[in-house]
Structure formats: structure tokens, C-alpha cells
């Protein structure tokens, strides 16, 4: 079975541009979360979507937005890119969104570099 | 204010010996704790978890201990193997939603043959 897939693998942008990152969850998983991992730190929660609704948002500016589609895939959008947005962006999926403790399954991430 | 802390950035152990990785948390609302392992160029992989109603959970060579009064958990790997060399992340969540996990900064484990 396919795991969580993310595209693209690597991306180089310049300051001020916008970017769209994509994620396909494991088949049957309805919850998708996005994390930002800066070098030397742990993943930091950005968004969670469950059944196409936003269920949680981390401490990130409004330049960050996301959505989930009817097939449960998801996009993360970042506008007006800053140098500090350079990071590994991880997508994670799980079968349920809430009321059930369960681990998440992570993709291999998109490495975003801002010049 | 970091709510999940892994105070040891790195740990080196000999093959066959025990590896002990530690994690401290500050948020009393956390009730579900997880350990993930991460190899370079790959995403984190779930290793083991523990609910706050337990104080120990075992899975093969891996055991997680939870001390709620001290807000401390640890991961024991026995015996350690060279293939265990990776970055280990401690994560915590509350309200039965691990989709909003808070992670520590990781401990790099090196197991020497």
C-alpha cells in the first residue's frame, strides 16, 4: 500500500513568491496535518484538516493557508515567502481526526528553500 | 516556551547495550505521548506510544515509561542495534487528537558496532 506522498520533493523560491505544496494521505485516512521542520528542531504543527474542515491551526501567520479536497488530499499554500520559511514541510495522515488516540503516518516532506 | 523538551541532543551507545532517551513536558493537558524515529531524507516513522492512563508500554525491544508526576517520559531500547541509529523525536498531544502533536527537538542516537 502506498504511504503518504508529497510533491514536490524539493523546491526553490525567491522572497515574495508564493508556493503550493501537495499531499496525498494513505488510502482510507481522513485526517491530514501539516508540520514545518526547521533544521535542528522538531516538527512544528501548522494545520490539521479532517473531513475537509480545519480542525486546528498552529502559531503561524495568515500567509499560511491550507485546504483538503473531497478525496482527502491536501494543499498547503504559503504567500509572500520570507527567508525564514525555508524548511522541510511534512504532511501526516491518520484514519481519524479526534476522539481516538492514534499515531500519524508521515510523508518524506518537501524541502523548501527561499533565496 | 517549549512544551516538550529533549535535553540531550545526542547519545552514543555500544551495540548490545541499553539506550535511554529522555523527554520532559510542561503542559498538564497532554495525555498521549509518542516516539518517532527519523532517518535522513525520510519522514518520521512511528515507533511506540503511551496513554496517560498507563506508566509503561512495551513493543519488542522498545519500552516507553511515563512518570506523570514528574512530567517525564523515557524510551528504552534493549539491546541497541546499529540500525537503530537515527534521530528520535518525542511528541505529545491532548484531547485525543494526536493530529496536533507537539514535538521535541530530537535526540540523535548513534549505536556503535
PDB file of C-alpha atoms in Angstrom, chain A:
ATOM      1  CA  UNK A   1       0.000   0.000   0.000  1.00  0.00           C
ATOM      2  CA  UNK A   2       1.205   3.500  -0.813  1.00  0.00           C
ATOM      3  CA  UNK A   3       2.215   5.648   2.109  1.00  0.00           C
ATOM      4  CA  UNK A   4       1.770   9.385   2.424  1.00  0.00           C
ATOM      5  CA  UNK A   5       3.064  11.034  -0.730  1.00  0.00           C
ATOM      6  CA  UNK A   6       4.182  14.643  -1.001  1.00  0.00           C
ATOM      7  CA  UNK A   7       5.094  16.740  -4.008  1.00  0.00           C
ATOM      8  CA  UNK A   8       7.330  18.270  -4.990  1.00  0.00           C
ATOM      9  CA  UNK A   9      10.311  16.776  -3.191  1.00  0.00           C
ATOM     10  CA  UNK A  10      12.392  19.926  -3.414  1.00  0.00           C
ATOM     11  CA  UNK A  11      11.504  23.489  -4.312  1.00  0.00           C
ATOM     12  CA  UNK A  12      13.474  26.706  -4.642  1.00  0.00           C
ATOM     13  CA  UNK A  13      11.662  30.035  -4.496  1.00  0.00           C
ATOM     14  CA  UNK A  14      12.607  33.672  -4.020  1.00  0.00           C
ATOM     15  CA  UNK A  15      11.344  36.079  -1.393  1.00  0.00           C
ATOM     16  CA  UNK A  16       7.849  37.423  -2.050  1.00  0.00           C
ATOM     17  CA  UNK A  17       6.735  34.489  -4.194  1.00  0.00           C
ATOM     18  CA  UNK A  18       4.031  32.049  -3.236  1.00  0.00           C
ATOM     19  CA  UNK A  19       4.180  28.264  -3.107  1.00  0.00           C
ATOM     20  CA  UNK A  20       1.745  25.337  -3.109  1.00  0.00           C
ATOM     21  CA  UNK A  21       2.717  22.020  -1.554  1.00  0.00           C
ATOM     22  CA  UNK A  22       0.653  18.892  -2.094  1.00  0.00           C
ATOM     23  CA  UNK A  23      -0.064  15.807  -0.023  1.00  0.00           C
ATOM     24  CA  UNK A  24      -1.902  12.548  -0.667  1.00  0.00           C
ATOM     25  CA  UNK A  25      -2.770  10.641   2.522  1.00  0.00           C
ATOM     26  CA  UNK A  26      -2.804   6.904   2.967  1.00  0.00           C
ATOM     27  CA  UNK A  27      -5.916   5.422   1.411  1.00  0.00           C
ATOM     28  CA  UNK A  28      -8.748   5.489   3.941  1.00  0.00           C
ATOM     29  CA  UNK A  29      -7.159   8.193   6.096  1.00  0.00           C
ATOM     30  CA  UNK A  30      -9.390  11.208   6.547  1.00  0.00           C
ATOM     31  CA  UNK A  31      -7.158  13.405   8.702  1.00  0.00           C
ATOM     32  CA  UNK A  32      -4.227  15.359   7.286  1.00  0.00           C
ATOM     33  CA  UNK A  33      -1.845  17.522   9.293  1.00  0.00           C
ATOM     34  CA  UNK A  34       0.928  19.815   8.139  1.00  0.00           C
ATOM     35  CA  UNK A  35       4.147  20.457  10.035  1.00  0.00           C
ATOM     36  CA  UNK A  36       7.147  22.724   9.458  1.00  0.00           C
ATOM     37  CA  UNK A  37      10.558  21.423  10.461  1.00  0.00           C
ATOM     38  CA  UNK A  38      13.393  23.916  10.615  1.00  0.00           C
ATOM     39  CA  UNK A  39      16.914  22.486  10.648  1.00  0.00           C
ATOM     40  CA  UNK A  40      17.889  21.305  14.107  1.00  0.00           C
ATOM     41  CA  UNK A  41      14.372  21.490  15.512  1.00  0.00           C
ATOM     42  CA  UNK A  42      11.401  19.209  15.770  1.00  0.00           C
ATOM     43  CA  UNK A  43       8.334  19.427  13.536  1.00  0.00           C
ATOM     44  CA  UNK A  44       6.030  22.326  14.408  1.00  0.00           C
ATOM     45  CA  UNK A  45       2.283  21.971  13.888  1.00  0.00           C
ATOM     46  CA  UNK A  46       0.753  24.231  11.215  1.00  0.00           C
ATOM     47  CA  UNK A  47      -2.713  22.862  10.333  1.00  0.00           C
ATOM     48  CA  UNK A  48      -4.965  19.880  10.743  1.00  0.00           C
ATOM     49  CA  UNK A  49      -7.838  19.036   8.412  1.00  0.00           C
ATOM     50  CA  UNK A  50     -10.404  16.346   8.986  1.00  0.00           C
ATOM     51  CA  UNK A  51     -13.314  15.625   6.677  1.00  0.00           C
ATOM     52  CA  UNK A  52     -12.395  18.739   4.686  1.00  0.00           C
ATOM     53  CA  UNK A  53     -12.732  21.045   7.672  1.00  0.00           C
ATOM     54  CA  UNK A  54      -9.953  22.842   9.526  1.00  0.00           C
ATOM     55  CA  UNK A  55      -9.688  21.258  12.969  1.00  0.00           C
ATOM     56  CA  UNK A  56      -6.626  23.016  14.268  1.00  0.00           C
ATOM     57  CA  UNK A  57      -4.170  25.771  13.492  1.00  0.00           C
ATOM     58  CA  UNK A  58      -0.744  26.357  14.959  1.00  0.00           C
ATOM     59  CA  UNK A  59       1.003  29.640  15.644  1.00  0.00           C
ATOM     60  CA  UNK A  60       1.683  30.614  12.050  1.00  0.00           C
ATOM     61  CA  UNK A  61       0.843  33.873  10.223  1.00  0.00           C
ATOM     62  CA  UNK A  62      -2.072  34.249   7.844  1.00  0.00           C
ATOM     63  CA  UNK A  63       0.339  33.870   4.932  1.00  0.00           C
ATOM     64  CA  UNK A  64      -0.071  30.161   5.562  1.00  0.00           C
ATOM     65  CA  UNK A  65      -3.295  28.520   4.411  1.00  0.00           C
ATOM     66  CA  UNK A  66      -4.428  25.040   3.540  1.00  0.00           C
ATOM     67  CA  UNK A  67      -7.366  23.065   2.314  1.00  0.00           C
ATOM     68  CA  UNK A  68      -8.499  19.468   1.983  1.00  0.00           C
ATOM     69  CA  UNK A  69     -10.241  18.076  -1.050  1.00  0.00           C
ATOM     70  CA  UNK A  70     -13.121  15.546  -1.303  1.00  0.00           C
ATOM     71  CA  UNK A  71     -10.581  12.767  -1.932  1.00  0.00           C
ATOM     72  CA  UNK A  72      -8.830  13.808   1.346  1.00  0.00           C
ATOM     73  CA  UNK A  73      -5.705  15.057  -0.381  1.00  0.00           C
ATOM     74  CA  UNK A  74      -4.478  18.421   0.828  1.00  0.00           C
ATOM     75  CA  UNK A  75      -2.609  21.542  -0.234  1.00  0.00           C
ATOM     76  CA  UNK A  76      -0.542  23.907   1.864  1.00  0.00           C
ATOM     77  CA  UNK A  77      -0.182  27.417   0.467  1.00  0.00           C
ATOM     78  CA  UNK A  78       2.329  29.995   1.618  1.00  0.00           C
ATOM     79  CA  UNK A  79       2.192  33.573   0.299  1.00  0.00           C
ATOM     80  CA  UNK A  80       4.787  36.360   0.381  1.00  0.00           C
ATOM     81  CA  UNK A  81       7.617  33.951   1.137  1.00  0.00           C
ATOM     82  CA  UNK A  82      10.274  35.009   3.628  1.00  0.00           C
ATOM     83  CA  UNK A  83      13.773  33.644   4.106  1.00  0.00           C
ATOM     84  CA  UNK A  84      12.586  32.159   7.397  1.00  0.00           C
ATOM     85  CA  UNK A  85      10.091  29.957   5.569  1.00  0.00           C
ATOM     86  CA  UNK A  86      12.977  27.784   4.387  1.00  0.00           C
ATOM     87  CA  UNK A  87      12.275  24.422   5.985  1.00  0.00           C
ATOM     88  CA  UNK A  88      11.140  20.854   5.487  1.00  0.00           C
ATOM     89  CA  UNK A  89       7.340  20.725   5.247  1.00  0.00           C
ATOM     90  CA  UNK A  90       5.881  17.449   6.425  1.00  0.00           C
ATOM     91  CA  UNK A  91       2.436  16.067   5.809  1.00  0.00           C
ATOM     92  CA  UNK A  92       0.975  13.410   8.096  1.00  0.00           C
ATOM     93  CA  UNK A  93      -2.222  11.402   7.879  1.00  0.00           C
ATOM     94  CA  UNK A  94      -4.260   9.284  10.252  1.00  0.00           C
ATOM     95  CA  UNK A  95      -7.579   7.491   9.977  1.00  0.00           C
ATOM     96  CA  UNK A  96      -9.467   9.701  12.438  1.00  0.00           C
ATOM     97  CA  UNK A  97      -9.313  13.329  13.410  1.00  0.00           C
ATOM     98  CA  UNK A  98     -10.327  13.311  17.010  1.00  0.00           C
ATOM     99  CA  UNK A  99     -11.658  11.252  19.916  1.00  0.00           C
ATOM    100  CA  UNK A 100      -9.189   8.496  19.102  1.00  0.00           C
ATOM    101  CA  UNK A 101      -5.556   8.460  20.148  1.00  0.00           C
ATOM    102  CA  UNK A 102      -3.552   7.234  17.210  1.00  0.00           C
ATOM    103  CA  UNK A 103      -0.132   7.788  15.660  1.00  0.00           C
ATOM    104  CA  UNK A 104       0.359   9.740  12.476  1.00  0.00           C
ATOM    105  CA  UNK A 105       1.951   8.498   9.283  1.00  0.00           C
ATOM    106  CA  UNK A 106       4.358  10.977   7.749  1.00  0.00           C
ATOM    107  CA  UNK A 107       5.430  11.595   4.197  1.00  0.00           C
ATOM    108  CA  UNK A 108       9.067  12.284   3.347  1.00  0.00           C
ATOM    109  CA  UNK A 109       8.426  16.016   3.129  1.00  0.00           C
ATOM    110  CA  UNK A 110       9.007  18.866   0.734  1.00  0.00           C
ATOM    111  CA  UNK A 111      12.284  20.725   1.175  1.00  0.00           C
ATOM    112  CA  UNK A 112      11.569  24.413   0.513  1.00  0.00           C
ATOM    113  CA  UNK A 113      14.490  26.787   0.042  1.00  0.00           C
ATOM    114  CA  UNK A 114      13.967  30.547  -0.178  1.00  0.00           C
ATOM    115  CA  UNK A 115      16.649  32.644  -1.868  1.00  0.00           C
TER     116      UNK A 115
END
